Amino acid sequence: MEKQFEEKRKNDSLKKLTIVKISSIIEGGNISNCKELILKNKDIEDCEELYQMKNLSKVDLSQNKIKDLRMVELNFNLQQIILQNNLIDNINYINNLNNLVYLNLSNNKIKIIDDVCLLKNLKTLILAYNEIEKVPNLASLKNLETLILKNNSIETFVKPTKPMINLK
């Protein structure tokens, strides 16, 4: 019985990877089928291995030392990005993530959020506790249901040119 279980484990693809108390991802492992990656509070500064993870739908790298979103720019299947409590100062590199529905970048150092307008399928956008001064016209985010921008330095909020009927 134990041998059958061991054989089954060898054949199973990695679907979810949660690593505790390390500061980097193991290189060279076959992580291409991973669908979820959760690495919270690991002092991660960069995670280039994400380029290999083409099937990734959720990434949570909260409470790390990440400075930009370059590592996710080619993960076109991503639906959820959670990178709160990092050192991110811009949201470049996410404009081609057309499947993204959930984005949480709260508690970072983001000032400009214009690129977020390109995320047409976004339903939840959380950018609280950043340094945002201007909120662009978000009318292109037709599916947006939740928008959280509290505790920013907002001076200008561009009124949407179309009603945002899904916003709760």
Short mmCIF file of N, CA and C in Angstrom, two decimals:
data_model
loop_
_atom_site.label_atom_id
_atom_site.label_comp_id
_atom_site.label_asym_id
_atom_site.label_seq_id
_atom_site.Cartn_x
_atom_site.Cartn_y
_atom_site.Cartn_z
N MET A 1 0.82 -1.19 0.00
CA MET A 1 0.00 0.00 0.00
C MET A 1 0.87 1.26 0.00
N GLU A 2 1.90 1.27 0.82
CA GLU A 2 2.79 2.42 0.90
C GLU A 2 3.48 2.67 -0.44
N LYS A 3 3.85 1.61 -1.12
CA LYS A 3 4.51 1.74 -2.42
C LYS A 3 3.57 2.38 -3.44
N GLN A 4 2.28 2.00 -3.44
CA GLN A 4 1.31 2.60 -4.35
C GLN A 4 1.18 4.09 -4.09
N PHE A 5 1.13 4.46 -2.83
CA PHE A 5 1.02 5.87 -2.46
C PHE A 5 2.24 6.65 -2.96
N GLU A 6 3.42 6.08 -2.78
CA GLU A 6 4.65 6.72 -3.22
C GLU A 6 4.66 6.90 -4.74
N GLU A 7 4.20 5.89 -5.49
CA GLU A 7 4.12 5.99 -6.95
C GLU A 7 3.16 7.10 -7.37
N LYS A 8 2.02 7.17 -6.70
CA LYS A 8 1.04 8.21 -7.02
C LYS A 8 1.63 9.59 -6.78
N ARG A 9 2.35 9.76 -5.68
CA ARG A 9 2.97 11.05 -5.37
C ARG A 9 3.96 11.47 -6.44
N LYS A 10 4.71 10.53 -6.97
CA LYS A 10 5.68 10.83 -8.02
C LYS A 10 5.01 11.32 -9.29
N ASN A 11 3.82 10.82 -9.57
CA ASN A 11 3.11 11.18 -10.80
C ASN A 11 2.31 12.47 -10.69
N ASP A 12 2.00 12.89 -9.51
CA ASP A 12 1.21 14.10 -9.33
C ASP A 12 2.04 15.33 -9.71
N SER A 13 1.40 16.25 -10.41
CA SER A 13 2.05 17.51 -10.74
C SER A 13 1.90 18.46 -9.56
N LEU A 14 2.84 19.33 -9.40
CA LEU A 14 2.78 20.33 -8.35
C LEU A 14 1.74 21.36 -8.73
N LYS A 15 0.70 21.51 -7.93
CA LYS A 15 -0.38 22.46 -8.21
C LYS A 15 -0.31 23.68 -7.29
N LYS A 16 0.20 23.50 -6.10
CA LYS A 16 0.30 24.59 -5.14
C LYS A 16 1.62 24.46 -4.40
N LEU A 17 2.32 25.57 -4.26
CA LEU A 17 3.61 25.56 -3.60
C LEU A 17 3.62 26.63 -2.51
N THR A 18 3.73 26.23 -1.28
CA THR A 18 3.87 27.16 -0.16
C THR A 18 5.17 26.80 0.55
N ILE A 19 6.07 27.76 0.62
CA ILE A 19 7.37 27.51 1.23
C ILE A 19 7.50 28.39 2.47
N VAL A 20 7.89 27.80 3.56
CA VAL A 20 7.94 28.52 4.83
C VAL A 20 9.39 28.73 5.25
N LYS A 21 9.70 29.95 5.69
CA LYS A 21 10.98 30.30 6.30
C LYS A 21 12.19 30.07 5.39
N ILE A 22 12.09 30.52 4.15
CA ILE A 22 13.26 30.56 3.28
C ILE A 22 13.27 31.92 2.59
N SER A 23 14.40 32.28 2.00
CA SER A 23 14.48 33.59 1.37
C SER A 23 14.55 33.52 -0.15
N SER A 24 14.48 32.33 -0.72
CA SER A 24 14.47 32.22 -2.18
C SER A 24 13.81 30.92 -2.60
N ILE A 25 13.47 30.83 -3.86
CA ILE A 25 12.88 29.62 -4.42
C ILE A 25 13.99 28.72 -4.93
N ILE A 26 13.83 27.43 -4.78
CA ILE A 26 14.82 26.46 -5.24
C ILE A 26 14.94 26.53 -6.76
N GLU A 27 16.14 26.69 -7.26
CA GLU A 27 16.38 26.73 -8.71
C GLU A 27 16.41 25.33 -9.30
N GLY A 28 16.06 25.23 -10.57
CA GLY A 28 16.20 23.98 -11.28
C GLY A 28 15.09 22.97 -11.08
N GLY A 29 14.22 23.19 -10.11
CA GLY A 29 13.11 22.27 -9.90
C GLY A 29 12.05 22.47 -10.97
N ASN A 30 11.27 21.44 -11.26
CA ASN A 30 10.22 21.57 -12.25
C ASN A 30 9.00 22.21 -11.60
N ILE A 31 8.90 23.51 -11.74
CA ILE A 31 7.82 24.26 -11.12
C ILE A 31 6.87 24.84 -12.17
N SER A 32 6.99 24.39 -13.41
CA SER A 32 6.21 24.98 -14.50
C SER A 32 4.71 24.73 -14.38
N ASN A 33 4.28 23.68 -13.69
CA ASN A 33 2.86 23.38 -13.56
C ASN A 33 2.22 23.99 -12.32
N CYS A 34 2.99 24.66 -11.52
CA CYS A 34 2.47 25.25 -10.29
C CYS A 34 1.41 26.30 -10.62
N LYS A 35 0.28 26.25 -9.91
CA LYS A 35 -0.81 27.20 -10.14
C LYS A 35 -0.86 28.29 -9.08
N GLU A 36 -0.39 28.01 -7.88
CA GLU A 36 -0.37 28.99 -6.80
C GLU A 36 1.01 29.02 -6.17
N LEU A 37 1.48 30.24 -5.90
CA LEU A 37 2.76 30.41 -5.22
C LEU A 37 2.54 31.37 -4.07
N ILE A 38 2.80 30.91 -2.86
CA ILE A 38 2.63 31.73 -1.67
C ILE A 38 3.95 31.73 -0.91
N LEU A 39 4.58 32.88 -0.87
CA LEU A 39 5.86 33.05 -0.17
C LEU A 39 5.80 34.36 0.61
N LYS A 40 5.20 34.34 1.76
CA LYS A 40 5.03 35.53 2.58
C LYS A 40 6.18 35.69 3.57
N ASN A 41 6.61 36.94 3.74
CA ASN A 41 7.56 37.28 4.79
C ASN A 41 8.84 36.44 4.74
N LYS A 42 9.48 36.44 3.58
CA LYS A 42 10.69 35.63 3.37
C LYS A 42 11.90 36.47 2.96
N ASP A 43 11.82 37.78 3.08
CA ASP A 43 12.91 38.68 2.69
C ASP A 43 13.27 38.56 1.21
N ILE A 44 12.32 38.20 0.38
CA ILE A 44 12.55 38.06 -1.06
C ILE A 44 12.67 39.44 -1.70
N GLU A 45 13.71 39.64 -2.49
CA GLU A 45 13.89 40.89 -3.22
C GLU A 45 13.50 40.74 -4.68
N ASP A 46 13.71 39.56 -5.22
CA ASP A 46 13.38 39.28 -6.61
C ASP A 46 13.03 37.81 -6.72
N CYS A 47 12.24 37.48 -7.70
CA CYS A 47 11.80 36.09 -7.85
C CYS A 47 11.75 35.75 -9.34
N GLU A 48 12.92 35.71 -9.97
CA GLU A 48 13.00 35.47 -11.40
C GLU A 48 12.45 34.12 -11.82
N GLU A 49 12.39 33.18 -10.89
CA GLU A 49 11.86 31.85 -11.20
C GLU A 49 10.41 31.90 -11.66
N LEU A 50 9.72 32.99 -11.40
CA LEU A 50 8.32 33.12 -11.84
C LEU A 50 8.20 33.06 -13.35
N TYR A 51 9.26 33.40 -14.07
CA TYR A 51 9.23 33.31 -15.53
C TYR A 51 8.98 31.87 -16.00
N GLN A 52 9.39 30.90 -15.21
CA GLN A 52 9.20 29.49 -15.56
C GLN A 52 7.78 29.01 -15.26
N MET A 53 7.07 29.74 -14.47
CA MET A 53 5.77 29.28 -13.96
C MET A 53 4.63 29.82 -14.83
N LYS A 54 4.53 29.31 -16.02
CA LYS A 54 3.56 29.80 -17.01
C LYS A 54 2.11 29.50 -16.66
N ASN A 55 1.86 28.53 -15.79
CA ASN A 55 0.49 28.17 -15.42
C ASN A 55 0.04 28.82 -14.12
N LEU A 56 0.84 29.69 -13.60
CA LEU A 56 0.54 30.34 -12.33
C LEU A 56 -0.73 31.19 -12.45
N SER A 57 -1.69 30.97 -11.54
CA SER A 57 -2.90 31.80 -11.53
C SER A 57 -2.94 32.72 -10.32
N LYS A 58 -2.20 32.36 -9.26
CA LYS A 58 -2.18 33.19 -8.06
C LYS A 58 -0.76 33.28 -7.53
N VAL A 59 -0.35 34.49 -7.19
CA VAL A 59 0.94 34.69 -6.55
C VAL A 59 0.73 35.61 -5.34
N ASP A 60 1.25 35.18 -4.21
CA ASP A 60 1.21 35.99 -2.99
C ASP A 60 2.62 36.07 -2.44
N LEU A 61 3.23 37.21 -2.65
CA LEU A 61 4.59 37.47 -2.15
C LEU A 61 4.54 38.65 -1.18
N SER A 62 3.55 38.66 -0.33
CA SER A 62 3.37 39.74 0.65
C SER A 62 4.50 39.76 1.67
N GLN A 63 4.74 40.94 2.22
CA GLN A 63 5.70 41.14 3.31
C GLN A 63 7.11 40.68 2.93
N ASN A 64 7.57 41.17 1.79
CA ASN A 64 8.92 40.89 1.34
C ASN A 64 9.63 42.20 1.03
N LYS A 65 10.62 42.16 0.17
CA LYS A 65 11.40 43.35 -0.17
C LYS A 65 11.42 43.57 -1.68
N ILE A 66 10.33 43.24 -2.32
CA ILE A 66 10.21 43.35 -3.77
C ILE A 66 10.03 44.81 -4.16
N LYS A 67 10.76 45.25 -5.21
CA LYS A 67 10.74 46.65 -5.60
C LYS A 67 9.94 46.94 -6.87
N ASP A 68 9.74 45.93 -7.72
CA ASP A 68 8.94 46.15 -8.93
C ASP A 68 8.23 44.87 -9.33
N LEU A 69 7.44 44.95 -10.38
CA LEU A 69 6.60 43.83 -10.81
C LEU A 69 7.14 43.13 -12.05
N ARG A 70 8.38 43.36 -12.38
CA ARG A 70 9.00 42.76 -13.57
C ARG A 70 8.85 41.25 -13.60
N MET A 71 8.91 40.62 -12.45
CA MET A 71 8.88 39.16 -12.36
C MET A 71 7.56 38.55 -12.81
N VAL A 72 6.47 39.32 -12.88
CA VAL A 72 5.17 38.76 -13.27
C VAL A 72 4.74 39.13 -14.68
N GLU A 73 5.53 39.93 -15.38
CA GLU A 73 5.09 40.47 -16.66
C GLU A 73 4.78 39.42 -17.73
N LEU A 74 5.35 38.23 -17.64
CA LEU A 74 5.11 37.19 -18.64
C LEU A 74 4.20 36.07 -18.13
N ASN A 75 3.62 36.26 -16.99
CA ASN A 75 2.70 35.26 -16.42
C ASN A 75 1.27 35.62 -16.82
N PHE A 76 0.95 35.35 -18.07
CA PHE A 76 -0.31 35.79 -18.66
C PHE A 76 -1.53 35.10 -18.07
N ASN A 77 -1.35 34.00 -17.37
CA ASN A 77 -2.48 33.29 -16.76
C ASN A 77 -2.80 33.79 -15.36
N LEU A 78 -2.02 34.72 -14.86
CA LEU A 78 -2.25 35.22 -13.51
C LEU A 78 -3.63 35.84 -13.37
N GLN A 79 -4.34 35.44 -12.34
CA GLN A 79 -5.65 36.01 -12.02
C GLN A 79 -5.59 36.81 -10.72
N GLN A 80 -4.67 36.45 -9.84
CA GLN A 80 -4.55 37.14 -8.56
C GLN A 80 -3.09 37.46 -8.27
N ILE A 81 -2.85 38.72 -7.94
CA ILE A 81 -1.53 39.15 -7.49
C ILE A 81 -1.71 39.81 -6.13
N ILE A 82 -1.00 39.29 -5.14
CA ILE A 82 -1.03 39.87 -3.80
C ILE A 82 0.42 40.16 -3.43
N LEU A 83 0.76 41.43 -3.43
CA LEU A 83 2.12 41.85 -3.12
C LEU A 83 2.08 43.01 -2.13
N GLN A 84 1.24 42.91 -1.15
CA GLN A 84 1.15 43.97 -0.15
C GLN A 84 2.37 43.94 0.76
N ASN A 85 2.67 45.08 1.34
CA ASN A 85 3.80 45.21 2.27
C ASN A 85 5.13 44.83 1.63
N ASN A 86 5.45 45.51 0.55
CA ASN A 86 6.73 45.36 -0.13
C ASN A 86 7.32 46.75 -0.33
N LEU A 87 8.21 46.90 -1.27
CA LEU A 87 8.86 48.19 -1.55
C LEU A 87 8.58 48.64 -2.98
N ILE A 88 7.48 48.22 -3.54
CA ILE A 88 7.13 48.50 -4.94
C ILE A 88 6.82 49.98 -5.09
N ASP A 89 7.46 50.62 -6.09
CA ASP A 89 7.21 52.05 -6.30
C ASP A 89 6.51 52.37 -7.62
N ASN A 90 6.26 51.36 -8.44
CA ASN A 90 5.50 51.58 -9.67
C ASN A 90 4.79 50.30 -10.07
N ILE A 91 3.81 50.44 -10.96
CA ILE A 91 3.07 49.25 -11.39
C ILE A 91 3.34 48.92 -12.85
N ASN A 92 4.48 49.32 -13.34
CA ASN A 92 4.87 48.92 -14.69
C ASN A 92 4.94 47.40 -14.75
N TYR A 93 4.90 46.86 -15.93
CA TYR A 93 5.04 45.42 -16.19
C TYR A 93 3.76 44.62 -16.02
N ILE A 94 2.64 45.23 -15.66
CA ILE A 94 1.43 44.43 -15.50
C ILE A 94 0.40 44.69 -16.59
N ASN A 95 0.68 45.58 -17.51
CA ASN A 95 -0.33 45.98 -18.50
C ASN A 95 -0.75 44.89 -19.47
N ASN A 96 -0.02 43.79 -19.57
CA ASN A 96 -0.41 42.68 -20.46
C ASN A 96 -1.05 41.51 -19.73
N LEU A 97 -1.36 41.68 -18.48
CA LEU A 97 -1.95 40.59 -17.69
C LEU A 97 -3.48 40.66 -17.81
N ASN A 98 -3.97 40.25 -18.95
CA ASN A 98 -5.39 40.39 -19.28
C ASN A 98 -6.32 39.52 -18.46
N ASN A 99 -5.82 38.49 -17.82
CA ASN A 99 -6.65 37.60 -17.00
C ASN A 99 -6.73 38.04 -15.54
N LEU A 100 -6.02 39.09 -15.21
CA LEU A 100 -5.96 39.52 -13.82
C LEU A 100 -7.31 40.05 -13.35
N VAL A 101 -7.82 39.50 -12.24
CA VAL A 101 -9.09 39.94 -11.68
C VAL A 101 -8.91 40.51 -10.26
N TYR A 102 -7.79 40.20 -9.62
CA TYR A 102 -7.57 40.64 -8.24
C TYR A 102 -6.14 41.16 -8.11
N LEU A 103 -6.00 42.40 -7.66
CA LEU A 103 -4.69 43.01 -7.49
C LEU A 103 -4.63 43.73 -6.15
N ASN A 104 -3.76 43.27 -5.27
CA ASN A 104 -3.57 43.91 -3.97
C ASN A 104 -2.11 44.32 -3.85
N LEU A 105 -1.89 45.62 -3.94
CA LEU A 105 -0.55 46.19 -3.80
C LEU A 105 -0.55 47.22 -2.67
N SER A 106 -1.32 46.98 -1.64
CA SER A 106 -1.38 47.92 -0.52
C SER A 106 -0.06 47.92 0.26
N ASN A 107 0.17 49.02 0.96
CA ASN A 107 1.37 49.17 1.78
C ASN A 107 2.65 49.02 0.97
N ASN A 108 2.76 49.83 -0.06
CA ASN A 108 3.97 49.91 -0.87
C ASN A 108 4.35 51.37 -1.01
N LYS A 109 5.05 51.72 -2.07
CA LYS A 109 5.49 53.09 -2.29
C LYS A 109 5.04 53.60 -3.66
N ILE A 110 3.91 53.12 -4.12
CA ILE A 110 3.41 53.42 -5.46
C ILE A 110 2.89 54.85 -5.52
N LYS A 111 3.29 55.57 -6.57
CA LYS A 111 2.85 56.95 -6.77
C LYS A 111 1.95 57.10 -7.98
N ILE A 112 2.28 56.39 -9.06
CA ILE A 112 1.54 56.53 -10.33
C ILE A 112 0.86 55.21 -10.64
N ILE A 113 -0.44 55.28 -10.99
CA ILE A 113 -1.21 54.04 -11.23
C ILE A 113 -1.87 54.02 -12.61
N ASP A 114 -1.38 54.80 -13.54
CA ASP A 114 -2.00 54.88 -14.88
C ASP A 114 -2.12 53.52 -15.56
N ASP A 115 -1.13 52.66 -15.43
CA ASP A 115 -1.15 51.35 -16.10
C ASP A 115 -2.28 50.44 -15.64
N VAL A 116 -2.83 50.71 -14.48
CA VAL A 116 -3.91 49.86 -13.97
C VAL A 116 -5.14 49.95 -14.88
N CYS A 117 -5.28 51.03 -15.61
CA CYS A 117 -6.43 51.22 -16.51
C CYS A 117 -6.44 50.22 -17.66
N LEU A 118 -5.35 49.55 -17.90
CA LEU A 118 -5.25 48.57 -18.99
C LEU A 118 -5.71 47.18 -18.58
N LEU A 119 -6.01 46.99 -17.32
CA LEU A 119 -6.39 45.68 -16.79
C LEU A 119 -7.91 45.52 -16.86
N LYS A 120 -8.40 45.27 -18.04
CA LYS A 120 -9.84 45.29 -18.35
C LYS A 120 -10.69 44.32 -17.55
N ASN A 121 -10.13 43.21 -17.09
CA ASN A 121 -10.92 42.21 -16.36
C ASN A 121 -10.83 42.34 -14.85
N LEU A 122 -10.14 43.37 -14.40
CA LEU A 122 -9.94 43.55 -12.97
C LEU A 122 -11.28 43.75 -12.24
N LYS A 123 -11.47 42.99 -11.15
CA LYS A 123 -12.67 43.11 -10.32
C LYS A 123 -12.35 43.75 -8.97
N THR A 124 -11.15 43.48 -8.47
CA THR A 124 -10.75 44.02 -7.16
C THR A 124 -9.40 44.70 -7.29
N LEU A 125 -9.34 45.95 -6.85
CA LEU A 125 -8.11 46.73 -6.89
C LEU A 125 -7.89 47.34 -5.51
N ILE A 126 -6.83 46.91 -4.85
CA ILE A 126 -6.52 47.40 -3.51
C ILE A 126 -5.14 48.06 -3.55
N LEU A 127 -5.15 49.38 -3.40
CA LEU A 127 -3.91 50.16 -3.43
C LEU A 127 -3.82 51.07 -2.21
N ALA A 128 -4.36 50.65 -1.10
CA ALA A 128 -4.33 51.44 0.14
C ALA A 128 -2.90 51.59 0.65
N TYR A 129 -2.68 52.64 1.41
CA TYR A 129 -1.40 52.89 2.07
C TYR A 129 -0.23 52.90 1.08
N ASN A 130 -0.36 53.75 0.09
CA ASN A 130 0.71 54.00 -0.86
C ASN A 130 0.98 55.50 -0.88
N GLU A 131 1.54 55.99 -1.96
CA GLU A 131 1.84 57.42 -2.09
C GLU A 131 1.17 58.00 -3.33
N ILE A 132 0.02 57.47 -3.68
CA ILE A 132 -0.70 57.87 -4.89
C ILE A 132 -1.21 59.30 -4.74
N GLU A 133 -0.90 60.14 -5.74
CA GLU A 133 -1.35 61.53 -5.72
C GLU A 133 -2.49 61.78 -6.71
N LYS A 134 -2.50 61.00 -7.80
CA LYS A 134 -3.52 61.20 -8.83
C LYS A 134 -4.15 59.86 -9.20
N VAL A 135 -5.47 59.83 -9.21
CA VAL A 135 -6.20 58.64 -9.65
C VAL A 135 -6.72 58.94 -11.05
N PRO A 136 -6.30 58.16 -12.04
CA PRO A 136 -6.72 58.41 -13.42
C PRO A 136 -8.18 58.01 -13.65
N ASN A 137 -8.67 58.28 -14.84
CA ASN A 137 -10.01 57.87 -15.23
C ASN A 137 -10.05 56.34 -15.26
N LEU A 138 -10.82 55.74 -14.39
CA LEU A 138 -10.89 54.29 -14.26
C LEU A 138 -12.06 53.68 -15.03
N ALA A 139 -12.69 54.45 -15.90
CA ALA A 139 -13.88 53.98 -16.62
C ALA A 139 -13.61 52.74 -17.47
N SER A 140 -12.38 52.53 -17.89
CA SER A 140 -12.06 51.35 -18.71
C SER A 140 -12.13 50.06 -17.90
N LEU A 141 -12.17 50.17 -16.59
CA LEU A 141 -12.26 49.00 -15.71
C LEU A 141 -13.73 48.67 -15.47
N LYS A 142 -14.38 48.21 -16.52
CA LYS A 142 -15.83 47.97 -16.50
C LYS A 142 -16.25 46.90 -15.51
N ASN A 143 -15.38 45.96 -15.20
CA ASN A 143 -15.71 44.86 -14.29
C ASN A 143 -15.37 45.16 -12.83
N LEU A 144 -14.79 46.32 -12.59
CA LEU A 144 -14.33 46.64 -11.23
C LEU A 144 -15.49 46.68 -10.25
N GLU A 145 -15.37 45.88 -9.19
CA GLU A 145 -16.39 45.80 -8.15
C GLU A 145 -15.90 46.42 -6.84
N THR A 146 -14.61 46.28 -6.58
CA THR A 146 -14.04 46.78 -5.33
C THR A 146 -12.82 47.64 -5.62
N LEU A 147 -12.82 48.85 -5.07
CA LEU A 147 -11.71 49.78 -5.22
C LEU A 147 -11.38 50.33 -3.84
N ILE A 148 -10.17 50.08 -3.38
CA ILE A 148 -9.74 50.57 -2.06
C ILE A 148 -8.47 51.39 -2.25
N LEU A 149 -8.58 52.69 -1.95
CA LEU A 149 -7.47 53.62 -2.12
C LEU A 149 -7.17 54.40 -0.84
N LYS A 150 -7.64 53.94 0.29
CA LYS A 150 -7.50 54.72 1.52
C LYS A 150 -6.03 54.92 1.90
N ASN A 151 -5.80 55.99 2.64
CA ASN A 151 -4.49 56.36 3.14
C ASN A 151 -3.44 56.51 2.04
N ASN A 152 -3.75 57.37 1.10
CA ASN A 152 -2.83 57.79 0.05
C ASN A 152 -2.71 59.30 0.13
N SER A 153 -1.98 59.88 -0.78
CA SER A 153 -1.81 61.34 -0.83
C SER A 153 -2.57 61.90 -2.02
N ILE A 154 -3.78 61.43 -2.23
CA ILE A 154 -4.55 61.78 -3.43
C ILE A 154 -4.90 63.26 -3.44
N GLU A 155 -4.44 63.95 -4.50
CA GLU A 155 -4.76 65.35 -4.72
C GLU A 155 -5.75 65.51 -5.86
N THR A 156 -5.67 64.58 -6.84
CA THR A 156 -6.53 64.64 -8.02
C THR A 156 -7.18 63.29 -8.24
N PHE A 157 -8.50 63.32 -8.40
CA PHE A 157 -9.25 62.10 -8.70
C PHE A 157 -10.04 62.39 -9.97
N VAL A 158 -9.57 61.85 -11.09
CA VAL A 158 -10.23 62.11 -12.38
C VAL A 158 -11.55 61.35 -12.41
N LYS A 159 -12.61 62.10 -12.63
CA LYS A 159 -13.95 61.51 -12.65
C LYS A 159 -14.07 60.56 -13.85
N PRO A 160 -14.57 59.35 -13.62
CA PRO A 160 -14.75 58.41 -14.74
C PRO A 160 -15.68 58.98 -15.81
N THR A 161 -15.33 58.78 -17.06
CA THR A 161 -16.13 59.30 -18.17
C THR A 161 -17.39 58.49 -18.40
N LYS A 162 -17.43 57.29 -17.86
CA LYS A 162 -18.61 56.42 -17.95
C LYS A 162 -18.94 55.92 -16.55
N PRO A 163 -20.22 55.64 -16.30
CA PRO A 163 -20.58 55.09 -14.98
C PRO A 163 -19.90 53.74 -14.73
N MET A 164 -19.46 53.56 -13.53
CA MET A 164 -18.84 52.29 -13.14
C MET A 164 -19.90 51.49 -12.39
N ILE A 165 -20.76 50.83 -13.16
CA ILE A 165 -21.98 50.22 -12.62
C ILE A 165 -21.73 49.02 -11.72
N ASN A 166 -20.58 48.39 -11.82
CA ASN A 166 -20.29 47.22 -10.99
C ASN A 166 -19.62 47.57 -9.66
N LEU A 167 -19.17 48.81 -9.54
CA LEU A 167 -18.46 49.22 -8.33
C LEU A 167 -19.41 49.22 -7.13
N LYS A 168 -19.00 48.53 -6.07
CA LYS A 168 -19.85 48.40 -4.87
C LYS A 168 -19.45 49.40 -3.81
#
